[in-house]
Each structure stands twice: as structure tokens, then as C-alpha cells.
Amino acid sequence: MKERLVVGIDIGGTKIAAAAIDAQGQILSRRVIPTEAERGFQDGVQRIVRLIEQVMADAHRRRADLDAIGIGCAGPVNPLTGTIDNPYTLPTWDGVNIVDALQRILNVPVGLENDADAAALGEYWLGAGQNASIVVMVTVGTGIGGGVILDGRVYRGVGGAHPEIGHLAITATGPECYCGLRGCWESLASGPAIAAAMRARAPERDPTSVTGASVLAEARRGDPTARAVVVRAAQVMARGVFTLINLYVPQVVVFGGGVMQAYDLFAPTIQEQIGRDTMAPVDRIELRKAALGTDAGLLGAARVALDRA
Ligand SMILES: [Zn+2]
């Protein structure tokens, strides 16, 4: 029997990555193109088809060798119907059905997931969540998102909806969030929230020079103000993680995304606070830094494809 081969696709607001990936999760070839969603959906589909053909050719395979396609896409998306419902970062693609469009052209099964769920699936399959059946992934970057894997499957809400963990309310009095609530996790501990906290503590600085990354770098160098900002963000992180642990009691919590590249700066505070939880079996719950970096989404998309093949 021939080795199965799939293409994983990661669609974001600025770029689309694709890779030919085998059943063991080995990436055989990869390419990236700009998303340019404003050129319209039909144009996007044509460019994605060409991208798929290119990564297959790079891997020295024919299109007939392709077994399935998996897509992780910036949400909201509907994994049950295959539609993208994201007018925010994919303008002109809102309401389109990418699964039907690619299936019609390529005649192979196509699966779609929210990109945060795809990343969680990737880490569960081949990264920091390997060998665990219940994995919660927390992704901290421009926003806070994540995915929940229960018994090896992506947890879904009603109608396939994705749980938005970044909008767990951490404090009743926090800043107003675009979602309509106050004190959301995302509005208190994302990269921009960390930068905002630093600007508030150091008003003498040029605000344009303060970014999430600059605060993390300063904290690493030992700057006391930056360290205090990071500890405060870590305390917020711990409250969010606390809630996820009490809800799902996972074996592993995986921390990914740009801000969590500096996971070691947050870990002592998070670990210490989680240790105070007397309800959950915290001694059996591991907190780990993500292992796959930006490949988590591509590999998770490949897993989606292999499950459909
Ligand atoms: Zn919110």
C-alpha cells in the first residue's frame, strides 16, 4: 500500500503557508504566498490550488498521489460546513465555502479547522501534547486564543463553534473588550496589553518604542519595571489557566504564540499560582512550552487531512 500523502494549509490574514506532509508528520516540502484576500475569493482559490500543485511537485509527487487536504484558517470558520466567516482579516472571503471550492477542483477530501484548533491538534499529535489525550493549548500573541483536545478530538461548541478562551472574564472591572465584556484575559495579558501596561507604568517613555517584545526583552535583562509588568501578566495568565484546568482537568497545558516564546519568564509565577489550586489534581497536570513553533498549524492541518483521507 502506498504511503499516504496530504497537504496542510495554514491561512492567515497576511500569508498562506502550505506543506506536503506524510502520514508520520514529516514535512516534505513547503511554500508561502501572501494572502491578499482583497483580490477576491476565486483568485485566492486559484492561487491555493497552484500552491498545492507546487508543494506536491517540490516533493516529487504527482497530483494523483494527493490523498486529502487539511486547512487551518484564521477564524471564525465553520468546520462542519466548510465556510469561512471572517470579515475581519479575510475581507471578501466572508461566507465563502473553501472546502466545497477545493473539493470541486481537486477531487479529494478537504477538512477545515479554526487555526487555533489546528495548532492545538498539531501540538497534540507531534509536539508538547504528545501522548496526552486531554490537551489545552493557550496561544498568546496579538490576542489570546487556544484550542481544547478532548480524547484526541477537537472540542467544539454548539454548531461547531470554537471556544474563545481569550474572552474568559478575568476581572469584573478590567478594560472594555471589543467582544462586549470587561476584563477579558486577552485585554489584560496579550502582547499589546503587556505593552499598554508598560506605557502606563513608564509614562516618561516614547510610547511608540514600547512593544510587547521590547517589554519581554527588558524583563529578560532584569529591568525592574518590565519584570513587574511581566509578573502581573503572568498572574493574569494563571487565572485564565486556573479556569481552564478546573473546567477540563487536562493532562497538559501547552503555551504557544509569540509572547510565549518567553514562557520561562512567565512560568515561575504561573506554576506557583496553579500550585495553590486545591481542587484540581495539579501534581498530575503538566504546563509546557509549545514545541512546534509556527509549524503547529501546518501539522495540525495535515492531521485534519489524514483523518479525512
Ligand atoms: Zn473579550
Coordinates of C-alpha atoms and ligand atoms in Angstrom, one line a residue:
M1 CA 0.0 0.0 0.0
K2 CA 1.4 3.4 -0.9
E3 CA 2.3 5.9 1.8
R4 CA -0.4 8.4 2.4
L5 CA 0.4 12.0 1.4
V6 CA -1.6 15.1 2.3
V7 CA -1.2 18.9 2.0
G8 CA -1.6 21.0 5.1
I9 CA -2.6 24.7 4.6
D10 CA -2.3 27.5 7.1
I11 CA -4.4 30.6 6.1
G12 CA -3.7 33.8 8.0
G13 CA -4.6 37.4 7.3
T14 CA -1.2 38.2 5.7
K15 CA 0.1 34.9 4.4
I16 CA -0.8 31.4 3.3
A17 CA 1.6 28.5 4.0
A18 CA 1.3 25.0 2.5
A19 CA 3.3 21.8 3.0
A20 CA 3.2 18.3 1.6
I21 CA 3.3 16.1 4.7
D22 CA 3.4 12.3 5.0
A23 CA 1.4 10.1 7.5
Q24 CA 4.2 10.3 10.1
G25 CA 4.0 14.1 10.0
Q26 CA 7.2 14.6 8.1
I27 CA 7.2 17.9 6.1
L28 CA 8.5 17.0 2.6
S29 CA 8.2 20.5 1.1
R30 CA 6.7 23.8 1.9
R31 CA 5.9 27.2 0.3
V32 CA 4.4 30.5 1.4
I33 CA 2.4 33.1 -0.6
P34 CA 0.8 36.4 0.5
T35 CA -2.9 36.1 1.3
E36 CA -4.0 39.2 -0.5
A37 CA -7.6 38.4 0.4
E38 CA -8.8 41.6 -1.1
R39 CA -8.1 40.2 -4.6
G40 CA -11.3 38.1 -4.1
F41 CA -12.1 34.5 -3.2
Q42 CA -12.0 33.0 -6.7
D43 CA -8.5 34.4 -7.2
G44 CA -7.5 33.1 -3.7
V45 CA -8.8 29.6 -4.6
Q46 CA -6.8 29.5 -7.9
R47 CA -3.6 30.6 -6.1
I48 CA -4.2 28.0 -3.3
V49 CA -4.6 25.2 -6.0
R50 CA -1.4 26.4 -7.7
L51 CA 0.3 26.3 -4.3
I52 CA -0.8 22.8 -3.6
E53 CA 0.4 21.7 -7.1
Q54 CA 3.8 23.4 -6.4
V55 CA 4.4 21.7 -3.0
M56 CA 3.4 18.3 -4.5
A57 CA 5.9 18.9 -7.3
D58 CA 8.6 20.0 -4.9
A59 CA 8.0 16.7 -3.0
H60 CA 8.4 14.9 -6.3
R61 CA 4.8 13.6 -6.3
R62 CA 2.1 13.8 -8.8
R63 CA -1.3 15.4 -8.1
A64 CA -2.8 11.9 -8.2
D65 CA -0.7 11.0 -5.1
L66 CA -2.6 13.6 -3.1
D67 CA -4.9 11.9 -0.6
A68 CA -6.5 14.8 1.2
I69 CA -6.2 18.5 2.2
G70 CA -6.4 20.0 5.6
I71 CA -6.8 23.7 6.3
G72 CA -6.3 25.7 9.4
C73 CA -7.8 29.2 8.9
A74 CA -7.9 32.4 10.8
G75 CA -11.4 32.3 12.4
P76 CA -14.3 32.4 12.7
V77 CA -14.8 29.4 10.5
N78 CA -17.4 26.7 10.5
P79 CA -15.6 23.3 10.4
L80 CA -18.9 21.4 9.9
T81 CA -20.0 23.3 6.8
G82 CA -16.6 24.4 5.5
T83 CA -17.4 28.1 5.4
I84 CA -15.2 31.0 6.4
D85 CA -17.0 33.7 8.4
N86 CA -14.1 36.1 8.9
P87 CA -14.7 39.6 7.5
Y88 CA -12.0 40.9 9.9
T89 CA -8.8 39.5 8.4
L90 CA -10.1 37.9 5.2
P91 CA -12.1 40.6 3.6
T92 CA -14.2 39.5 0.5
W93 CA -13.9 35.8 1.8
D94 CA -16.7 36.2 4.3
G95 CA -19.3 33.5 3.9
V96 CA -17.4 31.5 1.2
N97 CA -17.1 27.7 1.3
I98 CA -13.5 26.9 0.8
V99 CA -14.0 23.1 1.4
D100 CA -16.5 22.8 -1.5
A101 CA -14.4 25.0 -3.7
L102 CA -11.2 23.0 -3.3
Q103 CA -13.0 19.6 -3.4
R104 CA -14.6 20.5 -6.7
I105 CA -11.3 21.3 -8.3
L106 CA -9.0 18.7 -6.8
N107 CA -11.5 15.9 -6.1
V108 CA -10.0 14.8 -2.8
P109 CA -11.4 15.2 0.8
V110 CA -10.9 18.6 2.3
G111 CA -11.2 19.4 6.1
L112 CA -11.3 22.8 7.7
E113 CA -10.5 23.9 11.2
N114 CA -10.0 27.2 13.1
D115 CA -6.3 27.9 13.0
A116 CA -6.0 27.8 16.9
D117 CA -7.6 24.4 16.8
A118 CA -5.3 23.2 14.1
A119 CA -2.3 24.4 16.2
A120 CA -3.6 22.6 19.2
L121 CA -4.1 19.4 17.1
G122 CA -0.5 19.8 15.8
E123 CA 0.9 20.0 19.3
Y124 CA -1.2 17.1 20.4
W125 CA -0.1 15.0 17.5
L126 CA 3.7 15.7 17.3
G127 CA 4.6 18.4 19.9
A128 CA 4.3 19.3 23.5
G129 CA 1.0 17.4 23.9
Q130 CA 2.2 14.1 22.6
N131 CA 0.9 11.0 24.4
A132 CA -1.7 13.0 26.3
S133 CA -5.4 12.5 25.5
I134 CA -6.6 15.8 27.0
V135 CA -4.6 18.9 26.0
V136 CA -5.4 22.5 26.3
M137 CA -3.4 24.9 24.2
V138 CA -3.1 28.6 25.0
T139 CA -1.7 30.9 22.3
V140 CA -0.6 34.3 23.3
G141 CA 0.3 36.9 20.7
T142 CA -1.6 39.9 19.4
G143 CA -4.6 38.3 21.0
I144 CA -5.1 35.2 23.2
G145 CA -6.7 32.1 21.7
G146 CA -6.4 28.4 22.0
G147 CA -7.8 25.0 21.4
V148 CA -9.0 22.1 23.5
I149 CA -8.3 18.5 22.5
L150 CA -10.5 16.0 24.4
D151 CA -9.8 12.3 23.9
G152 CA -7.9 13.2 20.8
R153 CA -10.6 15.2 19.1
V154 CA -11.0 19.0 18.8
Y155 CA -13.6 20.1 21.3
R156 CA -16.5 22.0 19.6
G157 CA -19.3 24.0 20.9
V158 CA -22.9 24.3 19.5
G159 CA -22.9 24.3 15.7
G160 CA -19.2 23.6 15.6
A161 CA -18.3 26.9 17.3
H162 CA -14.8 27.4 18.7
P163 CA -14.3 28.2 22.4
E164 CA -12.9 31.7 22.6
I165 CA -10.7 31.3 25.7
G166 CA -9.2 34.7 25.3
H167 CA -12.5 36.1 26.4
L168 CA -12.7 34.4 29.7
A169 CA -13.5 37.3 32.1
I170 CA -10.6 37.6 34.5
T171 CA -11.8 40.7 36.4
A172 CA -15.1 42.4 36.5
T173 CA -13.5 45.8 36.5
G174 CA -10.9 45.5 33.7
P175 CA -10.9 47.4 30.4
E176 CA -13.7 47.1 28.0
C177 CA -13.1 44.5 25.3
Y178 CA -14.2 44.6 21.7
C179 CA -16.3 41.4 22.4
G180 CA -18.6 43.4 24.7
L181 CA -17.3 42.1 28.1
R182 CA -14.9 43.7 30.5
G183 CA -11.6 42.4 31.9
C184 CA -11.1 39.7 29.3
W185 CA -7.9 37.6 29.5
E186 CA -6.9 38.9 26.1
S187 CA -7.3 42.5 27.0
L188 CA -5.0 42.0 30.1
A189 CA -2.2 39.7 29.0
S190 CA -1.8 39.7 25.2
G191 CA 1.3 41.3 23.6
P192 CA -0.4 44.7 23.1
A193 CA -1.9 44.5 26.7
I194 CA 1.7 44.0 28.1
A195 CA 2.9 47.0 26.1
A196 CA 0.0 49.1 27.3
A197 CA 0.7 48.1 30.9
M198 CA 4.4 49.2 30.4
R199 CA 3.3 52.6 28.9
A200 CA 1.0 53.2 31.9
R201 CA 3.9 52.4 34.4
A202 CA 6.5 54.4 32.5
P203 CA 4.7 57.5 31.1
E204 CA 8.1 59.3 30.5
R205 CA 8.9 56.9 27.7
D206 CA 8.2 57.4 24.0
P207 CA 5.0 55.2 23.7
T208 CA 5.8 54.1 20.1
S209 CA 9.1 52.5 21.3
V210 CA 7.2 50.2 23.8
T211 CA 6.0 46.9 22.3
G212 CA 5.2 43.5 23.9
A213 CA 8.5 42.2 22.5
S214 CA 10.5 45.1 23.9
V215 CA 9.0 44.7 27.4
L216 CA 9.9 40.9 27.3
A217 CA 13.5 41.7 26.2
E218 CA 13.8 44.3 29.0
A219 CA 12.4 41.9 31.6
R220 CA 15.0 39.3 30.5
R221 CA 17.7 41.9 31.0
G222 CA 16.4 42.5 34.6
D223 CA 14.7 45.9 34.2
P224 CA 12.5 46.1 37.4
T225 CA 9.6 47.9 35.8
A226 CA 9.4 45.4 32.9
R227 CA 9.7 42.5 35.3
A228 CA 6.8 43.8 37.3
V229 CA 4.7 44.1 34.2
V230 CA 5.5 40.5 33.2
V231 CA 4.7 39.2 36.7
R232 CA 1.4 41.0 36.6
A233 CA 0.6 39.5 33.2
A234 CA 1.7 36.0 34.5
Q235 CA -0.7 36.4 37.4
V236 CA -3.5 37.1 34.8
M237 CA -2.3 34.1 32.8
A238 CA -2.5 31.9 35.9
R239 CA -6.1 33.0 36.5
G240 CA -7.0 32.0 32.9
V241 CA -5.2 28.8 33.1
F242 CA -6.8 28.1 36.5
T243 CA -10.2 28.3 34.9
L244 CA -9.2 26.0 32.0
I245 CA -7.7 23.5 34.5
N246 CA -10.8 23.4 36.6
L247 CA -13.1 23.1 33.6
Y248 CA -11.2 20.4 31.6
V249 CA -8.7 18.9 34.0
P250 CA -6.2 18.4 31.1
Q251 CA -3.0 16.3 31.3
V252 CA -1.1 19.0 29.6
V253 CA -1.5 22.8 29.1
V254 CA 0.6 23.9 26.1
F255 CA 1.7 27.6 25.8
G256 CA 2.3 28.8 22.3
G257 CA 2.4 32.1 20.3
G258 CA 4.9 34.9 20.0
V259 CA 4.6 36.1 23.7
M260 CA 5.1 32.6 25.0
Q261 CA 8.5 32.3 23.2
A262 CA 9.4 33.9 26.6
Y263 CA 7.5 31.2 28.5
D264 CA 10.4 30.9 31.0
L265 CA 9.7 34.5 32.2
F266 CA 6.0 33.6 33.0
A267 CA 6.4 30.0 34.2
P268 CA 7.5 30.6 37.8
T269 CA 4.5 32.8 38.6
I270 CA 2.1 30.6 36.7
Q271 CA 3.4 27.4 38.3
E272 CA 3.3 29.0 41.8
Q273 CA -0.3 30.2 41.4
I274 CA -1.5 27.0 39.9
G275 CA 0.0 25.1 42.8
R276 CA -2.4 26.9 45.1
D277 CA -5.4 25.2 43.4
T278 CA -6.6 22.6 45.8
M279 CA -9.5 21.3 43.7
A280 CA -7.7 20.1 40.6
P281 CA -5.0 17.3 40.6
V282 CA -2.4 19.9 39.8
D283 CA 0.5 17.5 40.5
R284 CA -0.7 15.5 37.5
I285 CA -1.1 18.4 35.2
E286 CA 1.9 19.5 33.2
L287 CA 2.5 23.0 31.9
R288 CA 4.7 23.0 28.8
K289 CA 6.0 25.4 26.2
A290 CA 4.8 24.6 22.7
A291 CA 7.3 22.6 20.7
L292 CA 6.5 23.1 17.1
G293 CA 6.6 26.9 16.7
T294 CA 4.7 28.1 13.6
D295 CA 4.7 24.6 12.1
A296 CA 2.0 23.6 14.6
G297 CA -0.7 25.0 12.4
L298 CA 0.5 23.2 9.2
L299 CA 1.0 19.9 11.0
G300 CA -2.4 20.2 12.7
A301 CA -3.9 20.9 9.2
A302 CA -2.2 17.7 8.0
R303 CA -3.7 15.8 10.9
V304 CA -7.1 17.1 9.8
A305 CA -6.4 15.9 6.3
L306 CA -5.2 12.4 7.4
D307 CA -8.4 12.0 9.5
R308 CA -10.4 12.7 6.3
A309 CA -8.3 10.6 3.9
Ligands
ZN1 ZN -13.4 39.9 25.2

